[in-house]
mmCIF file of C-alpha atoms in Angstrom:
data_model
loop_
_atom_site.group_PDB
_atom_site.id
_atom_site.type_symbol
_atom_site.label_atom_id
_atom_site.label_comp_id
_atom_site.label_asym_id
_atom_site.label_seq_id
_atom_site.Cartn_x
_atom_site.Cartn_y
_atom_site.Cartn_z
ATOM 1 C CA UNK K 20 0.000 0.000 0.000
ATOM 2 C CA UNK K 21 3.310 2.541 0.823
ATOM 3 C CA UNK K 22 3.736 1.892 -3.129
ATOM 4 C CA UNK K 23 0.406 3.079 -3.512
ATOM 5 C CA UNK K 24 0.339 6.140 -1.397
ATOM 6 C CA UNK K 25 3.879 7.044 -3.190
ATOM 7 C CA UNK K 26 1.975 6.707 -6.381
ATOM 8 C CA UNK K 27 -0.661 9.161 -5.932
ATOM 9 C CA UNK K 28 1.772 11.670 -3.998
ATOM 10 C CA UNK K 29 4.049 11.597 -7.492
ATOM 11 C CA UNK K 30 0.871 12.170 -9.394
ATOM 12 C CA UNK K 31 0.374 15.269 -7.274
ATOM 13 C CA UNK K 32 2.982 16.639 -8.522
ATOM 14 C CA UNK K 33 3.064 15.103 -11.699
ATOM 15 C CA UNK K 34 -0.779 17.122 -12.064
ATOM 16 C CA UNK K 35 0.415 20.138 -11.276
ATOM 17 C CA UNK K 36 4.264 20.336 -12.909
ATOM 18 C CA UNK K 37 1.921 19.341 -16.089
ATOM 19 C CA UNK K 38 -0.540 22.357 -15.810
ATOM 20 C CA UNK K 39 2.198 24.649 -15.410
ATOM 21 C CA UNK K 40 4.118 23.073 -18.230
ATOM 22 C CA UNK K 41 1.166 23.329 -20.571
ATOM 23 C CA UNK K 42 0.287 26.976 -19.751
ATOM 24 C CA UNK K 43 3.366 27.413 -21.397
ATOM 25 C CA UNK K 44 4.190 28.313 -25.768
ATOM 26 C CA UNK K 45 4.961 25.336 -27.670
ATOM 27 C CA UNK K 46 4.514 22.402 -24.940
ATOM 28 C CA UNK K 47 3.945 19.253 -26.206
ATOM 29 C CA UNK K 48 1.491 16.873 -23.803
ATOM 30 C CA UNK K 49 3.249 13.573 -23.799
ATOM 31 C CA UNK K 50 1.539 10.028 -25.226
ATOM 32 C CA UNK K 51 -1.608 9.268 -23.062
ATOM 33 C CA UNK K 52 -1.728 12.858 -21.023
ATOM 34 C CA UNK K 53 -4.879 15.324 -21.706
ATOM 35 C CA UNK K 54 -5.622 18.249 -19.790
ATOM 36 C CA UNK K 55 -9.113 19.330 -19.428
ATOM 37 C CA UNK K 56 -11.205 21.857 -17.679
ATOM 38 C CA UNK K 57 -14.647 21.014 -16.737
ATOM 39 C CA UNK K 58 -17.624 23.723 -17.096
ATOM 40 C CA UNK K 59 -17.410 23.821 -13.253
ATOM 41 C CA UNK K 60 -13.930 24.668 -13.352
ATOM 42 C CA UNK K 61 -12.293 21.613 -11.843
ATOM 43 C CA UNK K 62 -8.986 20.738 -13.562
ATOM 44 C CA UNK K 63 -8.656 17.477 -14.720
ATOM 45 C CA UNK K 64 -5.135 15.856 -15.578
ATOM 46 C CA UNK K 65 -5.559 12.171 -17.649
ATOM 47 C CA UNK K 66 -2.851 9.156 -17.731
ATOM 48 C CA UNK K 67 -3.807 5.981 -19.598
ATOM 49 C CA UNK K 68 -1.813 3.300 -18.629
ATOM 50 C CA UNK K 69 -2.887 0.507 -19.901
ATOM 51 C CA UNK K 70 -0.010 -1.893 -17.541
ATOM 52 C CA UNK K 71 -1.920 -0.851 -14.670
ATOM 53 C CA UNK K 72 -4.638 -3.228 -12.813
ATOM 54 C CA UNK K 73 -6.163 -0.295 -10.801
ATOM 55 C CA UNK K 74 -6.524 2.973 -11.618
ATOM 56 C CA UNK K 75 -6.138 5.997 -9.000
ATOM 57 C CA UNK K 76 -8.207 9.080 -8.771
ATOM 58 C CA UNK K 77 -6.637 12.078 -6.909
ATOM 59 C CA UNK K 78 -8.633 15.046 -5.846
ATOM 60 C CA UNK K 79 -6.121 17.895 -4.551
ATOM 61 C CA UNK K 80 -8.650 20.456 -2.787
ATOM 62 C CA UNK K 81 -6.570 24.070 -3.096
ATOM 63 C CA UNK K 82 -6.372 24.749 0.737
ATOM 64 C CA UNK K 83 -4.262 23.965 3.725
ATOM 65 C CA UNK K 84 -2.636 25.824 6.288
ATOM 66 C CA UNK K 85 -1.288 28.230 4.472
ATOM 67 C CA UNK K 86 -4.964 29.669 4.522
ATOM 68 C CA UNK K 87 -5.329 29.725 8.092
ATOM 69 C CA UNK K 88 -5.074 31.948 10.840
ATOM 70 C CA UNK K 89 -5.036 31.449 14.444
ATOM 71 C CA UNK K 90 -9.113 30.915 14.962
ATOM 72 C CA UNK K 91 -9.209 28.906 11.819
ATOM 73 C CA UNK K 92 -6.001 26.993 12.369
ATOM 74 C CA UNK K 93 -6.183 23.151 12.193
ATOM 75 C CA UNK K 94 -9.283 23.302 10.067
ATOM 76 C CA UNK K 95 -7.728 21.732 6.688
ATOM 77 C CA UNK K 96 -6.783 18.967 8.644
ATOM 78 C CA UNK K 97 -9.928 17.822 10.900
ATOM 79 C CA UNK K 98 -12.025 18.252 7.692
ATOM 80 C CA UNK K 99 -9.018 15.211 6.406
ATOM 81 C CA UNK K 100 -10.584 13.822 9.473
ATOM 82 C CA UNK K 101 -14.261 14.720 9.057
ATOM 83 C CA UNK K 102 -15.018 13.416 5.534
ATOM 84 C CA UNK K 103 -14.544 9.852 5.958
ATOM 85 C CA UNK K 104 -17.628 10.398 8.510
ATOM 86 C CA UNK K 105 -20.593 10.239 6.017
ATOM 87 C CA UNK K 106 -22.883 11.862 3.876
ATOM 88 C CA UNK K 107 -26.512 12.437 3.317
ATOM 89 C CA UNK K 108 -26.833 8.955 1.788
ATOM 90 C CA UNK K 109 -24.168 7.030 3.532
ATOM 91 C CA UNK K 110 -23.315 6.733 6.982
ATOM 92 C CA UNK K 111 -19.692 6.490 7.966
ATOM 93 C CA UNK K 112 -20.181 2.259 8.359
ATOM 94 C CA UNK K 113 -21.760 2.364 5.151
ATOM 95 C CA UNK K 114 -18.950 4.528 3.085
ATOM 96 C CA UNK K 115 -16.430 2.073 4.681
ATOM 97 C CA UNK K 116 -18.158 -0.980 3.862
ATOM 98 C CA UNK K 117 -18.846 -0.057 0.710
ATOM 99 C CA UNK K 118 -14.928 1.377 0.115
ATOM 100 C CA UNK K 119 -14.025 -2.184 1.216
ATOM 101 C CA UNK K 120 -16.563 -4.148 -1.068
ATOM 102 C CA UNK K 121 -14.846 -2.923 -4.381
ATOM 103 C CA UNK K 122 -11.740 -3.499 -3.036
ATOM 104 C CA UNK K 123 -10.671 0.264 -2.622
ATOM 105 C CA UNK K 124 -7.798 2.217 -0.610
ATOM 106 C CA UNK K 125 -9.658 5.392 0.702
ATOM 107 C CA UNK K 126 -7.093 8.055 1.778
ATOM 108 C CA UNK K 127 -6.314 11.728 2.496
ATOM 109 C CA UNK K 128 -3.582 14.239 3.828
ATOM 110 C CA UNK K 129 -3.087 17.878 4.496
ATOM 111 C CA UNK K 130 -0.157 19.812 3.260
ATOM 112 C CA UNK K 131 0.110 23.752 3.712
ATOM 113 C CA UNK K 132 -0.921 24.213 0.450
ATOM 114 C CA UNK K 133 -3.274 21.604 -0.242
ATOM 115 C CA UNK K 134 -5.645 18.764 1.327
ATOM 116 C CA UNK K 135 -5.288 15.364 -0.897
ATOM 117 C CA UNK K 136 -7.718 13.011 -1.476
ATOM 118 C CA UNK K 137 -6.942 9.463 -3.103
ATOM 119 C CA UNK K 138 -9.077 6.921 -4.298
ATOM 120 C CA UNK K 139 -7.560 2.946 -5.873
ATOM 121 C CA UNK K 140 -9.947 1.047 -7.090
ATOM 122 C CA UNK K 141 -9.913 -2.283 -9.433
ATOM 123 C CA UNK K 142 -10.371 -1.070 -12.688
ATOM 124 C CA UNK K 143 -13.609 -2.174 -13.109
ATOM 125 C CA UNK K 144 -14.862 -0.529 -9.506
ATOM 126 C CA UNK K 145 -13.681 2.917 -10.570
ATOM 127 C CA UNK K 146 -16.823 4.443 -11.063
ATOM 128 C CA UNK K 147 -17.933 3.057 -7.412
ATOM 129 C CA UNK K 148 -14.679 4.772 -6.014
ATOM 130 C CA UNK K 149 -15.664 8.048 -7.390
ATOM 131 C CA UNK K 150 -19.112 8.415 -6.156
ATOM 132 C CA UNK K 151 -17.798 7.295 -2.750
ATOM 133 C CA UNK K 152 -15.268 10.384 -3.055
ATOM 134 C CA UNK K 153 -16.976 12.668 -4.794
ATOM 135 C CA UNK K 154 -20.105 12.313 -2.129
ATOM 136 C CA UNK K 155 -17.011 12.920 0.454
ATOM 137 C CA UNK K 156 -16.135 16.084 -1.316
ATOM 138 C CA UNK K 157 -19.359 17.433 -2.067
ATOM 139 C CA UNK K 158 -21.715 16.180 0.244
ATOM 140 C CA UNK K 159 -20.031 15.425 3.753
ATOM 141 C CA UNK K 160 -22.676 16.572 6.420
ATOM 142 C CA UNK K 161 -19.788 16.686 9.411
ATOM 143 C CA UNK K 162 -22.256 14.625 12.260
ATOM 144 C CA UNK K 163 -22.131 16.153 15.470
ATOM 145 C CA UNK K 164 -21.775 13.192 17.228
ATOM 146 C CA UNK K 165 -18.420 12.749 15.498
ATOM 147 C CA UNK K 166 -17.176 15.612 15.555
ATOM 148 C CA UNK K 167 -16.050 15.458 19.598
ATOM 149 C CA UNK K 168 -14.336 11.964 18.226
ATOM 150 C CA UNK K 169 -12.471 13.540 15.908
ATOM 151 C CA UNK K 170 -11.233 16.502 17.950
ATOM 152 C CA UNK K 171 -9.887 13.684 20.418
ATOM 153 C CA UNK K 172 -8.130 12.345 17.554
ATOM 154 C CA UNK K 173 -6.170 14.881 16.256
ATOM 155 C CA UNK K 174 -5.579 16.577 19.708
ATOM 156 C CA UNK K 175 -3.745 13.305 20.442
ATOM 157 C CA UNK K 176 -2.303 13.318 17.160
ATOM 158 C CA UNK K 177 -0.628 17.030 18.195
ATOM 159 C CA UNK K 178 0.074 15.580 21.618
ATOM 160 C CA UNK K 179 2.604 13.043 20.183
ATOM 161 C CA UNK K 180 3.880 15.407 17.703
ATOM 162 C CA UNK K 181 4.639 17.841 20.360
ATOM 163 C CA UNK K 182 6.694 14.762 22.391
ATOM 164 C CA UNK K 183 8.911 14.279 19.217
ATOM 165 C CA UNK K 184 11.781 16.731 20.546
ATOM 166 C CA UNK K 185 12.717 17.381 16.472
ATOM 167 C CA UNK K 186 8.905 18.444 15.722
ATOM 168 C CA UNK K 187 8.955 20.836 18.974
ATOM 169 C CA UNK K 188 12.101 22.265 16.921
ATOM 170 C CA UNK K 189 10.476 22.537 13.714
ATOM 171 C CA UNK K 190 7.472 24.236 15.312
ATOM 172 C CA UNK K 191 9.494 26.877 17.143
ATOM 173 C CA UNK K 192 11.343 27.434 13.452
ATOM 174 C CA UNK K 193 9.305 28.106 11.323
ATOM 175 C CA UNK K 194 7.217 30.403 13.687
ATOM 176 C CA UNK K 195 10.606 32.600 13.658
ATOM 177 C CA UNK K 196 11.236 32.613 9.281
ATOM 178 C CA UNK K 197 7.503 31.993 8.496
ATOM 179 C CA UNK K 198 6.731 35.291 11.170
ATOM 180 C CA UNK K 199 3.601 37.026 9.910
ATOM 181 C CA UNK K 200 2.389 34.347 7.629
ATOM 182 C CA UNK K 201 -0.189 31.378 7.942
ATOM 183 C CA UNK K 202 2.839 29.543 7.641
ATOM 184 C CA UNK K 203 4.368 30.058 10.596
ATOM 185 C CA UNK K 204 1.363 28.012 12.252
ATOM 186 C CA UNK K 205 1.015 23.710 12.120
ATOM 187 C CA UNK K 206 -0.938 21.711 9.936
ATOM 188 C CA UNK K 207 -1.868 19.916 12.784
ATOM 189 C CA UNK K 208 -2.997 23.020 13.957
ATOM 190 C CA UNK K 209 -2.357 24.178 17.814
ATOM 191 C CA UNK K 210 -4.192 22.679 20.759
ATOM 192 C CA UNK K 211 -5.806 25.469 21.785
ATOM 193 C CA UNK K 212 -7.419 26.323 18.435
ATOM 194 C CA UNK K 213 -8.332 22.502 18.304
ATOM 195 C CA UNK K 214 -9.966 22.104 21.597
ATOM 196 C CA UNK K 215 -11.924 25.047 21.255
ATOM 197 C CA UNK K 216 -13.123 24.477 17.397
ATOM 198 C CA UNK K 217 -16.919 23.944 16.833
ATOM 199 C CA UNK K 218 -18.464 22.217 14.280
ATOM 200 C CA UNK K 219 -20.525 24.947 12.569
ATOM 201 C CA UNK K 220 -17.482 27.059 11.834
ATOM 202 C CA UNK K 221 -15.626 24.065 10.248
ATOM 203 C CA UNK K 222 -18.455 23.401 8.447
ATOM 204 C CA UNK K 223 -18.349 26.968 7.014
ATOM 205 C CA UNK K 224 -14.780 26.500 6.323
ATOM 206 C CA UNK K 225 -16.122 23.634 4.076
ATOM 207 C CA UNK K 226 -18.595 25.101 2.005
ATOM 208 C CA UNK K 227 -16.388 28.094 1.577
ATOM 209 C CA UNK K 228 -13.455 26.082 0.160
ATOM 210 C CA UNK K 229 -14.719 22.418 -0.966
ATOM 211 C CA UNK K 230 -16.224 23.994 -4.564
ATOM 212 C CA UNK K 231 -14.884 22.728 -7.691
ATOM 213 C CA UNK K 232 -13.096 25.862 -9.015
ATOM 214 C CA UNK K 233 -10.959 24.843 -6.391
ATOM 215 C CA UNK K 234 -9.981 21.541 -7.187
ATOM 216 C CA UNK K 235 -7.457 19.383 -9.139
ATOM 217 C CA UNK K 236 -8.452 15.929 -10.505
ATOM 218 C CA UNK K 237 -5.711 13.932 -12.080
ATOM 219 C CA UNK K 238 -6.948 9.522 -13.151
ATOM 220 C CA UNK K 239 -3.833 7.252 -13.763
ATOM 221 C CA UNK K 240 -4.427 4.107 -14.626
ATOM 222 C CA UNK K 241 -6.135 1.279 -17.344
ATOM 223 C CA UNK K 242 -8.433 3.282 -18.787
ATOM 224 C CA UNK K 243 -9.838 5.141 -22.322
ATOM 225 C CA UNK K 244 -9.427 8.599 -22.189
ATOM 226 C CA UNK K 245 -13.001 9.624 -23.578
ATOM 227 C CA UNK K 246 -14.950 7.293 -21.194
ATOM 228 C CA UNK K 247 -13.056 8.334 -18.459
ATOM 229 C CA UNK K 248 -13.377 12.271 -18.884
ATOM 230 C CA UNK K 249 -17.241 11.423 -19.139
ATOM 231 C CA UNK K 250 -17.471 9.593 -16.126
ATOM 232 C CA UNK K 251 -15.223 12.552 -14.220
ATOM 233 C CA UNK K 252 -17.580 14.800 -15.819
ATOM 234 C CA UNK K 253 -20.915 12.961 -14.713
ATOM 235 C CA UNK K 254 -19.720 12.295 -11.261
ATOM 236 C CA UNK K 255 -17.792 15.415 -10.448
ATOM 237 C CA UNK K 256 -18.660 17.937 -12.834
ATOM 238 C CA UNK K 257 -22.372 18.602 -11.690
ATOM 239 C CA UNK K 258 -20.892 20.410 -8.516
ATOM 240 C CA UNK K 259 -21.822 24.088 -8.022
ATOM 241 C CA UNK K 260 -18.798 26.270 -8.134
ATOM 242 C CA UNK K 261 -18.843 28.759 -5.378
ATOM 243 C CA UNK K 262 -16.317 32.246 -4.622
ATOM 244 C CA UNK K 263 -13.915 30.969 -2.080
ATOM 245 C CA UNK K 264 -13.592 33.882 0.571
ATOM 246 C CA UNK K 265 -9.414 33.990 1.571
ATOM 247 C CA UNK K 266 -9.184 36.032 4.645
ATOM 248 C CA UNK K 267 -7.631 39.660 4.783
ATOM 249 C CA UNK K 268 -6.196 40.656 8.221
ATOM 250 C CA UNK K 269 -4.053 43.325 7.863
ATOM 251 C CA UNK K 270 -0.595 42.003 9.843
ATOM 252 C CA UNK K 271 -1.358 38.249 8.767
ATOM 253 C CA UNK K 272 -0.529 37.109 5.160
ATOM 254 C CA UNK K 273 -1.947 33.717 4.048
ATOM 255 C CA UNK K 274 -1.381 31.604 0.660
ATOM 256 C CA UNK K 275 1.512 33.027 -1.420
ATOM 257 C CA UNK K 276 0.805 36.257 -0.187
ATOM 258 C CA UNK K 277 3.899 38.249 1.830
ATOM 259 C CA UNK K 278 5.008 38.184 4.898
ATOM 260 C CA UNK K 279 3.647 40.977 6.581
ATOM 261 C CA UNK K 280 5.428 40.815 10.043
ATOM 262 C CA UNK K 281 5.933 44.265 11.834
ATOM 263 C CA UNK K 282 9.250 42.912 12.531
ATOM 264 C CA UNK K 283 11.642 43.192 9.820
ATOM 265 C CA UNK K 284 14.691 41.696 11.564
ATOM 266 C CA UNK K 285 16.421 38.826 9.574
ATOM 267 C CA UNK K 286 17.363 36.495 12.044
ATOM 268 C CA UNK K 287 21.006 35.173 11.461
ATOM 269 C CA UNK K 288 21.118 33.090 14.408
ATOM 270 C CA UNK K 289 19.399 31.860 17.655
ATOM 271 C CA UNK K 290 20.229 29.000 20.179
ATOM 272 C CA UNK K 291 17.014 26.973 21.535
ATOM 273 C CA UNK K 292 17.920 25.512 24.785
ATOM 274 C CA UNK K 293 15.108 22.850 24.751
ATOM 275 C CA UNK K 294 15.741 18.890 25.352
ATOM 276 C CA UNK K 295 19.319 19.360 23.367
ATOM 277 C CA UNK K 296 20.743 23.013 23.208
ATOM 278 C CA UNK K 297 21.220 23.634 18.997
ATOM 279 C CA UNK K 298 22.382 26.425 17.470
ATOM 280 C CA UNK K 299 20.376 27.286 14.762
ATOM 281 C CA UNK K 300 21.932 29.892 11.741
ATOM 282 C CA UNK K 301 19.476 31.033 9.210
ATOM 283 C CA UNK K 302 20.501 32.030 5.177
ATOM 284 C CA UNK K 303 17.687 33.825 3.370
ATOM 285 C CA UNK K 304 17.732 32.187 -0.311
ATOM 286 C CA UNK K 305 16.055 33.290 -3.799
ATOM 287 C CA UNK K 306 13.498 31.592 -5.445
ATOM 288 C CA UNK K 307 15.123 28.929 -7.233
ATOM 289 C CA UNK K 308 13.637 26.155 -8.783
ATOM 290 C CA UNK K 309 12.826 23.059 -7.263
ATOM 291 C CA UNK K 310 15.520 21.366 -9.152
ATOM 292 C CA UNK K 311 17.803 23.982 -7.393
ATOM 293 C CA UNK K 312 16.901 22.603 -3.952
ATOM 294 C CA UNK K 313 17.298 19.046 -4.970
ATOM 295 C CA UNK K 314 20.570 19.405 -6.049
ATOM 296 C CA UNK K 315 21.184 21.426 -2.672
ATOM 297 C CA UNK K 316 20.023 18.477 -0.417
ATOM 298 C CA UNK K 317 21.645 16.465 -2.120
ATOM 299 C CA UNK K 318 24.728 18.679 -1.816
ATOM 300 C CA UNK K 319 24.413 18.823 1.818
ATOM 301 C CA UNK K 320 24.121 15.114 2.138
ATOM 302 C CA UNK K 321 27.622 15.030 0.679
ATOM 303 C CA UNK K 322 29.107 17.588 3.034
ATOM 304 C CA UNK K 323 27.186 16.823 6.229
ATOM 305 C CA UNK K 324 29.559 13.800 7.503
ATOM 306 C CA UNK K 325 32.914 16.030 6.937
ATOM 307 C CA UNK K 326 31.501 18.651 8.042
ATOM 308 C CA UNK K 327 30.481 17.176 11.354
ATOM 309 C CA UNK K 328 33.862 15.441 11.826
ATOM 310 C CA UNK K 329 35.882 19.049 11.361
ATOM 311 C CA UNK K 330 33.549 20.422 14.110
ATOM 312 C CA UNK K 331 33.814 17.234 16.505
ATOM 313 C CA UNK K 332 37.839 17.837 15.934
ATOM 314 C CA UNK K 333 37.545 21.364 17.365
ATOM 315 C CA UNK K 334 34.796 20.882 20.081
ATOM 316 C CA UNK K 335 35.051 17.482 20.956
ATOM 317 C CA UNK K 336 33.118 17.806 24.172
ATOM 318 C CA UNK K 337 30.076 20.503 22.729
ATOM 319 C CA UNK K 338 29.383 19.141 19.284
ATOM 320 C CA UNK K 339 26.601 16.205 18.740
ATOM 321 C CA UNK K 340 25.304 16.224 15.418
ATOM 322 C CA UNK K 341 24.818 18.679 12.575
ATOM 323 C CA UNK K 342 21.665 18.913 10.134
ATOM 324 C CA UNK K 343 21.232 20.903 6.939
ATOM 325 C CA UNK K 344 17.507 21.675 5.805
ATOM 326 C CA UNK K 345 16.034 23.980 3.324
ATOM 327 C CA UNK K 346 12.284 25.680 3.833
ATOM 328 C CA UNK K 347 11.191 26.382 0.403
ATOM 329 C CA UNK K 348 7.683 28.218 -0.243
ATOM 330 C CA UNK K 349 6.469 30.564 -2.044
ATOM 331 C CA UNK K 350 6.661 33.432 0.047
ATOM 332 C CA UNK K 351 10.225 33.172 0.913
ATOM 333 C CA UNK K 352 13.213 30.307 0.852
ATOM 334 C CA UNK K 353 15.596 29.487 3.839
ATOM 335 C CA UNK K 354 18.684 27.439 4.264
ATOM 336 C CA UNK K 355 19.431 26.322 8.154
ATOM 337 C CA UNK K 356 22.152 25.082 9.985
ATOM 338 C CA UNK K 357 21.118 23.556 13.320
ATOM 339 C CA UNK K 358 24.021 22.180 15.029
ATOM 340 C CA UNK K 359 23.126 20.131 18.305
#
């Protein structure tokens, strides 16, 4: 199933590497690939391939916590939570059941800029699979007596994040580089904002953002390209697009808008004297392409272990370990040093 999961995370990017590729002059769609827009404005990337026994259907829903603010925060990722608990015509048993009758892998997860839904189905138990999704997408009714559940859930999920001493770290990071932006805040979301959420505001949050102008579809898999952009079209494209409402506060920035901290300070360098004291040094980096940072990770890789040795050579008795890690978003790129 990992192979599955990795699958559908390529395709993510795979969908939306191609849309930005085709917006461009003179790009040439490779053998099996179509692009489409429905008339509800859903985006819909196609790949036949006919070696495949399943086919998988990913939904990428534009919004994560790079939306959020500190009364909405968390929200992306309890509605990950909240949709696998039913519909209008099928109860959370029955959406399970019926997930596990056509032999189907039923997944989601929440990114800052996106919430991802996948759907694998036999190929002949596609169609099945995408009514069960798109009735998640479109038609999840949020039951209050699951909602509690589900708060419980991810307030435990945040509780064993925050024992991970390395997740502590990253939390306290990027609150300092990401300072004035959505984010600077978890996609966990905080336990405060959490434990205090109710169900009718998350429920707002889900009309507001779950319309199909705001989606990405992309189908990969053993399957003809015209029958399958009329069943996407049949199952998904009746959906009523809707004006999603971003939020304008005017010291927060959300999505790939600007920082808009007060404080202007770069910070060069900071110790954090938590379970292990690290020294943390910050470089502020341009907006390179992705390429650019995978060639710098795997750069650092290369120059982590001899770097670590020179340092244990001069401080035998204060160095531990060394790590090299790049933030890269749209709003702004940083390199950091964190030696423990």
């Amino acid at each position: 199933m990992l192979r599955v999961k990795n699958l559908l995370n390529i395709s993510v990017l795979f969908l939306f590497s191609t849309i930005l590729l085709a917006s461009t002059k003179n790009y040439r769609l490779p053998s099996g690939v179509s692009l489409y827009q429905l008339d509800n404005g859903i985006e819909v990337l196609l790949i036949e391939n006919p070696g495949l026994p399943m086919i998988g259907v990913n939904t990428v829903v534009k919004v994560g916590s790079a939306y959020e603010t500190f009364s909405t925060s968390g929200m992306s990722h309890m509605l990950e939570h909240l949709l696998f608990n039913g519909t209008s015509t099928l109860t959370q048993k029955e959406l399970y059941n019926l997930t596990d009758k056509i032999g189907g892998y039923n997944n989601a997860n929440t990114s800052e800029y996106y919430t991802n839904f996948m759907m694998v189905t036999p190929s002949d138990k596609i169609e099945d699979g995408m009514k069960i999704q798109a009735g998640m997408l479109f038609d999840s009714i949020l039951p209050n007596e699951k909602f509690e559940k589900e708060k419980g859930i991810v307030l435990e999920e945040i509780a064993k994040s925050l024992a991970n001493p390395r997740e502590q770290l990253n939390r306290n990071v990027i609150d300092v580089i990401f300072d004035g932006h959505a984010l600077s805040l978890p996609t966990l979301g905080t336990y405060e904002t959490i434990k205090n959420m109710n169900r009718d505001d998350v429920y707002n949050f889900y009309k507001n953002n779950y319309v199909p102008n705001n989606m990405l579809i992309s189908v990969i898999g053993n399957f003809n390209t015209k029958e399958m952009l009329e069943l996407v079209t049949e199952i998904y494209g009746k959906a009523a697009p809707g004006n999603v409402e971003r939020t304008n506060i005017a010291d927060w920035g959300t999505g790939f808008e600007s920082l808009k901290s007060s404080n202007k300070i770069n910070v060069s360098h900071r110790f954090y004297n938590g379970d292990k004291t690290h020294l943390q040094h910050y470089y502020s980096l341009s907006n390179y392409s992705t390429d650019f940072y995978e060639l710098l990770d795997l750069s650092f890789e290369k120059l982590k272990d001899n770097l670590v040795k020179q340092l244990k050579s001069e401080f035998p008795d204060e160095i531990e370990e060394l790590s090299l890690a790049t933030y890269s978003f749209p709003v702004k790129s940083v390199m950091e040093i964190d030696v423990e």
